[in-house]
mmCIF file of C-alpha atoms in Angstrom:
data_model
loop_
_atom_site.group_PDB
_atom_site.id
_atom_site.type_symbol
_atom_site.label_atom_id
_atom_site.label_comp_id
_atom_site.label_asym_id
_atom_site.label_seq_id
_atom_site.Cartn_x
_atom_site.Cartn_y
_atom_site.Cartn_z
ATOM 1 C CA MET A 1 6.135 10.818 1.205
ATOM 2 C CA LEU A 2 6.236 8.941 4.444
ATOM 3 C CA GLY A 3 5.555 11.714 6.733
ATOM 4 C CA ARG A 4 1.960 11.420 7.394
ATOM 5 C CA THR A 5 2.400 7.578 8.157
ATOM 6 C CA LEU A 6 5.297 8.213 10.528
ATOM 7 C CA GLY A 7 7.970 6.547 8.139
ATOM 8 C CA VAL A 8 6.135 3.304 7.394
ATOM 9 C CA PRO A 9 4.756 2.641 3.840
ATOM 10 C CA LEU A 10 1.079 2.089 4.427
ATOM 11 C CA PHE A 11 -0.369 2.844 0.838
ATOM 12 C CA GLN A 12 0.172 1.907 -2.826
ATOM 13 C CA GLU A 13 0.278 5.688 -3.629
ATOM 14 C CA GLN A 14 3.321 5.906 -1.135
ATOM 15 C CA LEU A 15 5.019 2.833 -2.804
ATOM 16 C CA LEU A 16 4.563 4.310 -6.273
ATOM 17 C CA ARG A 17 6.240 7.639 -5.236
ATOM 18 C CA MET A 18 9.086 5.638 -3.501
ATOM 19 C CA ALA A 19 9.472 3.822 -7.012
ATOM 20 C CA MET A 20 9.600 7.187 -8.658
ATOM 21 C CA ILE A 21 11.964 8.742 -6.615
ATOM 22 C CA ALA A 22 14.352 6.109 -5.437
ATOM 23 C CA ALA A 23 14.358 4.018 -8.611
ATOM 24 C CA ASN A 24 13.951 7.023 -11.125
ATOM 25 C CA PHE A 25 10.524 5.198 -12.476
ATOM 26 C CA THR A 26 8.544 7.098 -14.848
ATOM 27 C CA GLY A 27 4.730 7.714 -14.588
ATOM 28 C CA GLY A 28 4.008 4.593 -17.030
ATOM 29 C CA GLU A 29 6.552 2.469 -14.915
ATOM 30 C CA ALA A 30 4.759 3.429 -11.801
ATOM 31 C CA GLU A 31 1.432 2.379 -13.259
ATOM 32 C CA GLU A 32 2.893 -0.727 -14.511
ATOM 33 C CA LEU A 33 3.922 -1.432 -10.531
ATOM 34 C CA ARG A 34 0.330 -0.460 -9.517
ATOM 35 C CA ARG A 35 -1.262 -2.785 -11.884
ATOM 36 C CA ALA A 36 1.204 -5.577 -10.662
ATOM 37 C CA MET A 37 0.063 -4.681 -7.124
ATOM 38 C CA GLY A 38 -3.609 -5.036 -8.122
ATOM 39 C CA PHE A 39 -6.257 -7.655 -7.466
ATOM 40 C CA LYS A 40 -4.234 -10.797 -8.059
ATOM 41 C CA ARG A 41 -0.926 -9.599 -6.384
ATOM 42 C CA SER A 42 1.198 -11.334 -9.007
ATOM 43 C CA GLU A 43 4.737 -12.286 -7.947
ATOM 44 C CA VAL A 44 5.362 -13.015 -11.464
ATOM 45 C CA ARG A 45 4.529 -9.585 -12.687
ATOM 46 C CA MET A 46 6.464 -8.021 -9.849
ATOM 47 C CA LYS A 47 9.637 -9.718 -10.554
ATOM 48 C CA PRO A 48 10.678 -7.710 -13.894
ATOM 49 C CA ILE A 49 9.509 -4.301 -11.940
ATOM 50 C CA GLU A 50 12.023 -5.295 -9.092
ATOM 51 C CA GLU A 51 14.807 -6.164 -11.667
ATOM 52 C CA LYS A 52 14.116 -2.865 -13.387
ATOM 53 C CA ALA A 53 14.133 -0.901 -10.195
ATOM 54 C CA ALA A 54 17.657 -2.597 -9.267
ATOM 55 C CA CYS A 55 19.324 -1.701 -12.537
ATOM 56 C CA ARG A 56 18.344 1.844 -12.648
ATOM 57 C CA HIS A 57 20.746 4.956 -12.476
ATOM 58 C CA ASP A 58 19.816 6.616 -9.193
ATOM 59 C CA PRO A 59 20.027 10.325 -9.560
ATOM 60 C CA GLN A 60 19.737 10.524 -5.566
ATOM 61 C CA ARG A 61 22.823 8.594 -5.217
ATOM 62 C CA ILE A 62 21.102 5.844 -3.115
ATOM 63 C CA LEU A 63 23.412 3.131 -3.585
ATOM 64 C CA GLY A 64 24.263 -0.304 -2.139
ATOM 65 C CA GLU A 65 22.242 -1.530 0.737
ATOM 66 C CA THR A 66 20.159 1.186 1.246
ATOM 67 C CA GLN A 67 18.881 0.851 -2.355
ATOM 68 C CA GLU A 68 18.284 -2.848 -1.953
ATOM 69 C CA GLN A 69 16.210 -2.126 1.271
ATOM 70 C CA ILE A 70 14.059 0.320 -0.790
ATOM 71 C CA ILE A 71 13.496 -2.132 -3.593
ATOM 72 C CA GLN A 72 12.688 -4.959 -0.916
ATOM 73 C CA SER A 73 10.438 -2.762 0.876
ATOM 74 C CA ILE A 74 8.620 -1.986 -2.626
ATOM 75 C CA THR A 75 8.312 -5.377 -3.642
ATOM 76 C CA SER A 76 7.415 -7.038 -0.386
ATOM 77 C CA PHE A 77 4.658 -4.140 0.337
ATOM 78 C CA ALA A 78 3.320 -4.626 -3.169
ATOM 79 C CA LEU A 79 1.928 -8.206 -2.457
ATOM 80 C CA TYR A 80 -0.289 -6.748 0.410
ATOM 81 C CA GLY A 81 -0.667 -2.912 0.159
ATOM 82 C CA PHE A 82 -3.976 -1.407 -0.994
ATOM 83 C CA PRO A 83 -5.015 2.257 -1.994
ATOM 84 C CA GLU A 84 -5.454 4.631 0.787
ATOM 85 C CA SER A 85 -9.135 5.257 -0.325
ATOM 86 C CA HIS A 86 -9.998 1.696 0.439
ATOM 87 C CA ALA A 87 -8.368 2.170 4.012
ATOM 88 C CA ALA A 88 -10.699 5.138 4.834
ATOM 89 C CA SER A 89 -13.826 2.987 3.513
ATOM 90 C CA PHE A 90 -12.740 -0.002 5.464
ATOM 91 C CA ALA A 91 -12.230 1.969 8.761
ATOM 92 C CA LEU A 92 -15.745 3.481 8.437
ATOM 93 C CA ILE A 93 -17.261 -0.149 7.710
ATOM 94 C CA ALA A 94 -15.357 -1.769 10.749
ATOM 95 C CA TYR A 95 -16.344 1.069 13.158
ATOM 96 C CA ALA A 96 -20.181 0.892 11.811
ATOM 97 C CA SER A 97 -20.214 -3.018 12.217
ATOM 98 C CA ALA A 98 -18.374 -2.811 15.640
ATOM 99 C CA TYR A 99 -20.986 -0.295 16.855
ATOM 100 C CA LEU A 100 -24.002 -2.296 15.634
ATOM 101 C CA LYS A 101 -22.718 -5.422 16.885
ATOM 102 C CA CYS A 102 -22.075 -3.773 20.438
ATOM 103 C CA HIS A 103 -25.372 -1.800 20.437
ATOM 104 C CA TYR A 104 -27.632 -4.063 18.228
ATOM 105 C CA LEU A 105 -27.007 -7.719 18.523
ATOM 106 C CA ALA A 106 -28.883 -10.035 16.238
ATOM 107 C CA GLY A 107 -31.804 -11.519 17.988
ATOM 108 C CA VAL A 108 -31.216 -9.295 21.129
ATOM 109 C CA HIS A 109 -34.051 -6.695 21.407
ATOM 110 C CA ARG A 110 -32.796 -3.815 23.521
ATOM 111 C CA ARG A 111 -32.683 -0.039 23.135
ATOM 112 C CA ALA A 112 -29.498 1.959 21.897
ATOM 113 C CA PRO A 113 -28.028 3.981 24.818
ATOM 114 C CA GLU A 114 -29.054 7.673 24.924
#
């Protein structure tokens, strides 16, 4: 689930998958986590989800410190994570803006490089 991003969780979808695998969340519980990671980044909404993940029986036998690290990663990332589709859109906008700023500065009348 983290192979494409070299082991670093970057996107909400990865965190939802981590919750489903490591904490045995159902699809509905993962959706609850996604909503808590939504627009307002609610720490209040995240707390019960974090507690639920900590109390789960783990079919993968991830226990102790490793389980705590995974849960901490999920809850910490949830406060600033974003969907992968937003990342692609933002990258395109950032690239286009940088190009325009470099080649078409406001108030400067010059031709674009050919």
